[in-house]
Amino acid sequence: MKSSMIKTTVREIRESLGRYMAILAIVALGVGFFVGLKVTRPAMLDTAGRYLEEKELYDLRLISTLGFDETDMEQAARQEGVKVAEGEVSIDFLAVEEDGIEKVLRAHSILRVQNQTEVTLGRKPRYGNECMVDAQVYGRDAIGQTIRVSENNGQDTKDMLRYQEYTIVGLCNSSYYINFERGTTSLGNGKIKGFVYIPEDGFDTDYYTDLYLRLDQQFPLYSEEYEALIQEAEDWAEPFCEELGSQRYERLVEDARWQIEDGERQLARQTAEAEAELAEAEAELAEGEAELADAQAQIDDGWRQLREGRAEIAENSGKLADSRAELADGQSQIDDGIKELEEKKQEAQELTGEEREAMEGGLKLAEAQVKGRQAQVQAGQAQADMGQAQMDGALANIARQEEKLREAQEELEEGRKELEDGREELADAREELAEEAAKAEKELADARKELDELEEPDTYVLTRDENIGYACFENDSDIVEAVAGVFPIFFFLVAALVCVTTMTRMVEEGRTQIGVMKALGYGRAAIMGKYLFYSGSAAVIGGAVGFLAGSFVFPTVIWAAYGIMYRAGELALTLHWGYALAALAASVLCSMGTTFLTCRYELGSMAAQLMRPKAPKSGKRILLERIPFLWNRMKFLVKVSARNIFRYKQRFYMMVFGIGGCTALLLTGFGLKDSIQSLTDAQYGRIQIGDMTVMFASPEGEADRSGFLAAMEQSGGTYTSVFEESADVKTGETAKSATLVIPRKPQEAGTYLDLHTPEGEPLPWPREGEAVLTQKMAKKLGAGPGDQVEVEDADHRRFTVTVSGVSENFIDNYIYLSPQTWEAQTGESPAYKSAYVALPEGTDAHQAAAVLMNCEEVASVSVYADMETRMESMIQSLDYVVLLIIVCAGALAFIVLYNLTNINITERLREIATIKVLGFYARETAQYVFRENHILTAIGSLAGLVMGKYLHRFVMDQIDVDMVSFDVHIAPLSVVYSVALTFLFAAVVNRVMRRKLDRINMAESMKSIE
């Protein structure tokens, strides 16, 4: 392009900057919307892919009903193509927290490599009695609290957990759970509230429940290459897993047989040893009895000898008494003799002579005799004293012997008692030996029975597709891509219309200039190049701006919205140049293509013809003029506006389509929020019409519920007992998880659960052999009234029922049965472990729930109001998406209105100047010009409401979230908001363009050719 042409083009851009910016902005908007939506899914996949790659999410998960051991893990690690193999212990258990609430948690052992966690607060556990918990379920206050294993768990569960309490030391997100779903279980109400990560030594088990494999090769998330890799891995993993199961089965059988045989040998050996010890003890007791008999004989002999000694002493004592009596008599005689001698001596003193001598001689003889007798008596007395001393000594010795004999007798009695105790101990030992032998025999019998009942294990090979979060993320990311193919169409079509209108007006305005350039010798290519450069440069710059803005704004906003459901790290933004080239090509085609078509017609005319003013189009009557009843009653200025609106078809269609697209986008945005936000109100207002669900520690009839009944009487509420269990519902190859609900009294269920069709017609409770499905599950299964579905309960029992109706439902999937159906199919009555509760109006549900939680028999209480609040807080994130749509819709409306109003004013400068000269005030002039905008805005809004209705329905059809059925509708207030915002954007444009009306130079404008 020559320098003079370049200067002309640059001058043209500068002088019509508003028109130029309109093309640039509409292209930027279209490209930004297209690229933004297109790059969002790759950005989401790239972010999730990096996160899962960094956290080493498993590729294959091997499951066996007999579990795996270290040998299995080592074999798996040696398989070709396997990078790492790790065994994990996982178990669902009922946990009681410090607030007394019981919930179901899934415990995982911490792996070294795979399925890594991200600690959000605190630290990882170091000891077996520590744990990390789900950061989406627990808050900061949970750090330091304990989780207690409930007594309501089965013995197998208690045996697998080494400790009864675990201290929370950290909060974490897990790559195994990238969305909010935590899975289902046969415990509690069938839903897992959160996960717990515990060190491996916190489990008391010698086997792994799962085996995770990470493959050497890695490909992008959800790519065909990755799917092919997994398919190839499944081909060898399934037989390999079966082989591992068979090998473990054989090892368990062999170990069990060896343990049984060893137990039998140990029992025989221990029994023989115990019998020998008992026989030896019996011999010792017999020997002790003989020794005691000998000792008793010796004691009895001692007592006999002592009795004989006492008798002999008694006899000698009698003799001694007789001797003492004789001695006493002799002493008395001696005393009489001495007295008589004394008397005779007195008589002798009185005598004289020979008489005296003779008497004294006789007296001497008598005295000698008396003395002899006295000596004999004294000797006898001494002998008696000596005999008495000997008897006293013998008595003392006998007393000592008696004391010894008594001590010996006591010792003998103690010996007898010890011997009796020995006999009792021996009897107890024999009884204990018999009990232990019987117990050992029973254990051996149980072991033999378990061995006989041990079957070949069932094995499963699961991929990431069976991971709920992984599968849902692919589905939800596809929604963005599906929507990306719809919304940008509006913008590109409007961009094409804007370019057509703008460039057509520009070429018409430059007719004289084109004629002069042709007369000066410029070729068609050079002249067309000016206009192509004008529109093309605007498209290129707008495309670049839109590409950069869309690549960053849209993914960021949408990722923030998806953050309510997924945790997959920080968004990784990337620039996709392929989309940039495609968007640029589309925008250049819209702008330069329309410019080429517009210029080609004008450049075909002669230079002289181009330099003459173009004859105005001949006036035509519009449709309103053919309706005299309306036309004749319209004011003059209104008639002028009507002619201007309907005579210029191109501008009319562009305004209607552009404004309609704005309204349609607004309506879709608001409708999106209405359809999702109304879920909680619809679910807990029209369907689950009670106030709470109560879970009991044990089924009805197995424990006293007097506390619960008293609390219900105190609150004035009513309840009905319900059986709830997780089940799978199948039709053909399609299966869906659902909650199976059976009320004990179906006739009372209507107070707590309203079954009705999506059209609002009431549904009767299903009869025996029938079932009612909720709408989302029925749609996925392709089942309707009269069809049959197969139900598999938590114990893998299967039965078939006929669908009697499809019930409206929005959150979760349910299948409703009658008690008779359950009893007929399973042969047992439902275990009613739940209750639906309805409270009187005005009752504080949380206060009533607190009272119920104090009841010993109540395990947990779920208040519907809390669920509503939780869902509403999650839905608040949709405000980002709605705001984004409103901003884009506003920009679209502004650009269209601004451009067309600008063209309208430019085309009618002479007309506007004329009415200003005629004395119209500025306000009247603005009303005259902008009246057309108001009318076109109203027509466009009406058209947009129609387009928005179908666009909203299409978008909602693309949002296919499992377990959720959206209440697809648009609230009347959303319609009002959409129309009001459209008029608001129009008013803003009119306000901006009014300044241009005020700047019109009446004298110069009157010279213009129209």
JSON list of N, CA and C in Angstrom, two decimals, residues 10 33 41 60 71 91 123 149-150 160-161 191 287 336 345 458 467 503 513 536 550 564 656 704 718 764 766 843 875:
[
{"chain": "A", "resi": 10, "resn": "VAL", "atom": "N", "xyz": [-5.04, 5.73, 7.89]},
{"chain": "A", "resi": 10, "resn": "VAL", "atom": "CA", "xyz": [-4.83, 6.10, 9.29]},
{"chain": "A", "resi": 10, "resn": "VAL", "atom": "C", "xyz": [-5.73, 7.27, 9.66]},
{"chain": "A", "resi": 33, "resn": "PHE", "atom": "N", "xyz": [-14.82, -14.76, 24.23]},
{"chain": "A", "resi": 33, "resn": "PHE", "atom": "CA", "xyz": [-15.79, -15.74, 24.68]},
{"chain": "A", "resi": 33, "resn": "PHE", "atom": "C", "xyz": [-15.47, -17.12, 24.11]},
{"chain": "A", "resi": 41, "resn": "ARG", "atom": "N", "xyz": [-11.55, -25.89, 29.36]},
{"chain": "A", "resi": 41, "resn": "ARG", "atom": "CA", "xyz": [-11.44, -27.34, 29.59]},
{"chain": "A", "resi": 41, "resn": "ARG", "atom": "C", "xyz": [-9.99, -27.81, 29.53]},
{"chain": "A", "resi": 60, "resn": "LEU", "atom": "N", "xyz": [-4.19, -48.32, 38.40]},
{"chain": "A", "resi": 60, "resn": "LEU", "atom": "CA", "xyz": [-5.00, -49.53, 38.57]},
{"chain": "A", "resi": 60, "resn": "LEU", "atom": "C", "xyz": [-5.17, -49.81, 40.06]},
{"chain": "A", "resi": 71, "resn": "THR", "atom": "N", "xyz": [3.92, -60.63, 49.71]},
{"chain": "A", "resi": 71, "resn": "THR", "atom": "CA", "xyz": [4.32, -61.42, 48.53]},
{"chain": "A", "resi": 71, "resn": "THR", "atom": "C", "xyz": [3.57, -60.95, 47.30]},
{"chain": "A", "resi": 91, "resn": "ILE", "atom": "N", "xyz": [-10.84, -49.16, 55.54]},
{"chain": "A", "resi": 91, "resn": "ILE", "atom": "CA", "xyz": [-12.02, -49.73, 56.21]},
{"chain": "A", "resi": 91, "resn": "ILE", "atom": "C", "xyz": [-12.97, -48.60, 56.55]},
{"chain": "A", "resi": 123, "resn": "ARG", "atom": "N", "xyz": [-0.07, -31.10, 60.58]},
{"chain": "A", "resi": 123, "resn": "ARG", "atom": "CA", "xyz": [1.03, -31.93, 60.08]},
{"chain": "A", "resi": 123, "resn": "ARG", "atom": "C", "xyz": [0.53, -33.33, 59.79]},
{"chain": "A", "resi": 149, "resn": "VAL", "atom": "N", "xyz": [-13.50, -44.75, 68.14]},
{"chain": "A", "resi": 149, "resn": "VAL", "atom": "CA", "xyz": [-14.14, -45.83, 67.41]},
{"chain": "A", "resi": 149, "resn": "VAL", "atom": "C", "xyz": [-15.40, -46.23, 68.18]},
{"chain": "A", "resi": 150, "resn": "SER", "atom": "N", "xyz": [-16.56, -46.15, 67.51]},
{"chain": "A", "resi": 150, "resn": "SER", "atom": "CA", "xyz": [-17.83, -46.41, 68.18]},
{"chain": "A", "resi": 150, "resn": "SER", "atom": "C", "xyz": [-17.97, -47.88, 68.58]},
{"chain": "A", "resi": 160, "resn": "MET", "atom": "N", "xyz": [-9.62, -54.63, 63.25]},
{"chain": "A", "resi": 160, "resn": "MET", "atom": "CA", "xyz": [-8.70, -54.08, 62.25]},
{"chain": "A", "resi": 160, "resn": "MET", "atom": "C", "xyz": [-8.05, -52.78, 62.71]},
{"chain": "A", "resi": 161, "resn": "LEU", "atom": "N", "xyz": [-8.70, -52.06, 63.61]},
{"chain": "A", "resi": 161, "resn": "LEU", "atom": "CA", "xyz": [-8.15, -50.80, 64.13]},
{"chain": "A", "resi": 161, "resn": "LEU", "atom": "C", "xyz": [-7.41, -51.08, 65.43]},
{"chain": "A", "resi": 191, "resn": "LYS", "atom": "N", "xyz": [-23.90, -43.36, 53.80]},
{"chain": "A", "resi": 191, "resn": "LYS", "atom": "CA", "xyz": [-23.06, -42.34, 53.18]},
{"chain": "A", "resi": 191, "resn": "LYS", "atom": "C", "xyz": [-21.83, -42.09, 54.04]},
{"chain": "A", "resi": 287, "resn": "GLU", "atom": "N", "xyz": [1.42, -89.07, 99.04]},
{"chain": "A", "resi": 287, "resn": "GLU", "atom": "CA", "xyz": [2.59, -89.14, 99.93]},
{"chain": "A", "resi": 287, "resn": "GLU", "atom": "C", "xyz": [2.40, -88.22, 101.13]},
{"chain": "A", "resi": 336, "resn": "ASP", "atom": "N", "xyz": [4.97, -86.39, 171.69]},
{"chain": "A", "resi": 336, "resn": "ASP", "atom": "CA", "xyz": [4.37, -86.87, 172.95]},
{"chain": "A", "resi": 336, "resn": "ASP", "atom": "C", "xyz": [5.46, -87.51, 173.83]},
{"chain": "A", "resi": 345, "resn": "LYS", "atom": "N", "xyz": [11.54, -86.15, 183.51]},
{"chain": "A", "resi": 345, "resn": "LYS", "atom": "CA", "xyz": [12.76, -85.47, 184.01]},
{"chain": "A", "resi": 345, "resn": "LYS", "atom": "C", "xyz": [12.41, -84.58, 185.19]},
{"chain": "A", "resi": 458, "resn": "ASP", "atom": "N", "xyz": [-13.09, -63.56, 45.04]},
{"chain": "A", "resi": 458, "resn": "ASP", "atom": "CA", "xyz": [-13.50, -62.73, 43.92]},
{"chain": "A", "resi": 458, "resn": "ASP", "atom": "C", "xyz": [-12.49, -61.61, 43.78]},
{"chain": "A", "resi": 467, "resn": "ASN", "atom": "N", "xyz": [-13.24, -44.21, 40.02]},
{"chain": "A", "resi": 467, "resn": "ASN", "atom": "CA", "xyz": [-13.09, -43.19, 41.05]},
{"chain": "A", "resi": 467, "resn": "ASN", "atom": "C", "xyz": [-14.11, -42.08, 40.79]},
{"chain": "A", "resi": 503, "resn": "MET", "atom": "N", "xyz": [-19.08, -1.30, 7.74]},
{"chain": "A", "resi": 503, "resn": "MET", "atom": "CA", "xyz": [-18.31, -1.12, 6.50]},
{"chain": "A", "resi": 503, "resn": "MET", "atom": "C", "xyz": [-19.23, -0.67, 5.36]},
{"chain": "A", "resi": 513, "resn": "GLN", "atom": "N", "xyz": [-14.87, 9.71, -2.39]},
{"chain": "A", "resi": 513, "resn": "GLN", "atom": "CA", "xyz": [-13.42, 9.50, -2.27]},
{"chain": "A", "resi": 513, "resn": "GLN", "atom": "C", "xyz": [-12.98, 8.31, -3.12]},
{"chain": "A", "resi": 536, "resn": "GLY", "atom": "N", "xyz": [-9.68, -5.28, 8.90]},
{"chain": "A", "resi": 536, "resn": "GLY", "atom": "CA", "xyz": [-8.78, -6.36, 9.28]},
{"chain": "A", "resi": 536, "resn": "GLY", "atom": "C", "xyz": [-7.92, -6.02, 10.48]},
{"chain": "A", "resi": 550, "resn": "GLY", "atom": "N", "xyz": [-9.60, -13.57, 27.23]},
{"chain": "A", "resi": 550, "resn": "GLY", "atom": "CA", "xyz": [-10.37, -14.80, 27.38]},
{"chain": "A", "resi": 550, "resn": "GLY", "atom": "C", "xyz": [-9.54, -15.93, 27.96]},
{"chain": "A", "resi": 564, "resn": "ILE", "atom": "N", "xyz": [-16.25, -25.23, 44.10]},
{"chain": "A", "resi": 564, "resn": "ILE", "atom": "CA", "xyz": [-17.22, -25.68, 45.10]},
{"chain": "A", "resi": 564, "resn": "ILE", "atom": "C", "xyz": [-17.33, -27.19, 45.11]},
{"chain": "A", "resi": 656, "resn": "VAL", "atom": "N", "xyz": [-32.13, -6.19, 16.55]},
{"chain": "A", "resi": 656, "resn": "VAL", "atom": "CA", "xyz": [-32.94, -7.22, 17.20]},
{"chain": "A", "resi": 656, "resn": "VAL", "atom": "C", "xyz": [-32.08, -8.41, 17.60]},
{"chain": "A", "resi": 704, "resn": "ASP", "atom": "N", "xyz": [-33.86, -50.35, 73.76]},
{"chain": "A", "resi": 704, "resn": "ASP", "atom": "CA", "xyz": [-34.89, -49.48, 74.32]},
{"chain": "A", "resi": 704, "resn": "ASP", "atom": "C", "xyz": [-34.80, -48.10, 73.67]},
{"chain": "A", "resi": 718, "resn": "THR", "atom": "N", "xyz": [-43.73, -35.66, 65.49]},
{"chain": "A", "resi": 718, "resn": "THR", "atom": "CA", "xyz": [-44.14, -37.01, 65.09]},
{"chain": "A", "resi": 718, "resn": "THR", "atom": "C", "xyz": [-42.99, -37.65, 64.30]},
{"chain": "A", "resi": 764, "resn": "PRO", "atom": "N", "xyz": [-48.99, -43.04, 44.47]},
{"chain": "A", "resi": 764, "resn": "PRO", "atom": "CA", "xyz": [-49.25, -43.93, 45.61]},
{"chain": "A", "resi": 764, "resn": "PRO", "atom": "C", "xyz": [-47.97, -44.68, 45.97]},
{"chain": "A", "resi": 766, "resn": "PRO", "atom": "N", "xyz": [-45.59, -47.71, 46.44]},
{"chain": "A", "resi": 766, "resn": "PRO", "atom": "CA", "xyz": [-45.58, -48.95, 45.66]},
{"chain": "A", "resi": 766, "resn": "PRO", "atom": "C", "xyz": [-46.09, -50.14, 46.46]},
{"chain": "A", "resi": 843, "resn": "THR", "atom": "N", "xyz": [-41.08, -24.65, 65.90]},
{"chain": "A", "resi": 843, "resn": "THR", "atom": "CA", "xyz": [-40.12, -25.34, 66.78]},
{"chain": "A", "resi": 843, "resn": "THR", "atom": "C", "xyz": [-38.70, -25.15, 66.25]},
{"chain": "A", "resi": 875, "resn": "ILE", "atom": "N", "xyz": [-23.74, -22.95, 46.29]},
{"chain": "A", "resi": 875, "resn": "ILE", "atom": "CA", "xyz": [-24.31, -22.36, 45.09]},
{"chain": "A", "resi": 875, "resn": "ILE", "atom": "C", "xyz": [-23.89, -20.90, 44.95]}
]
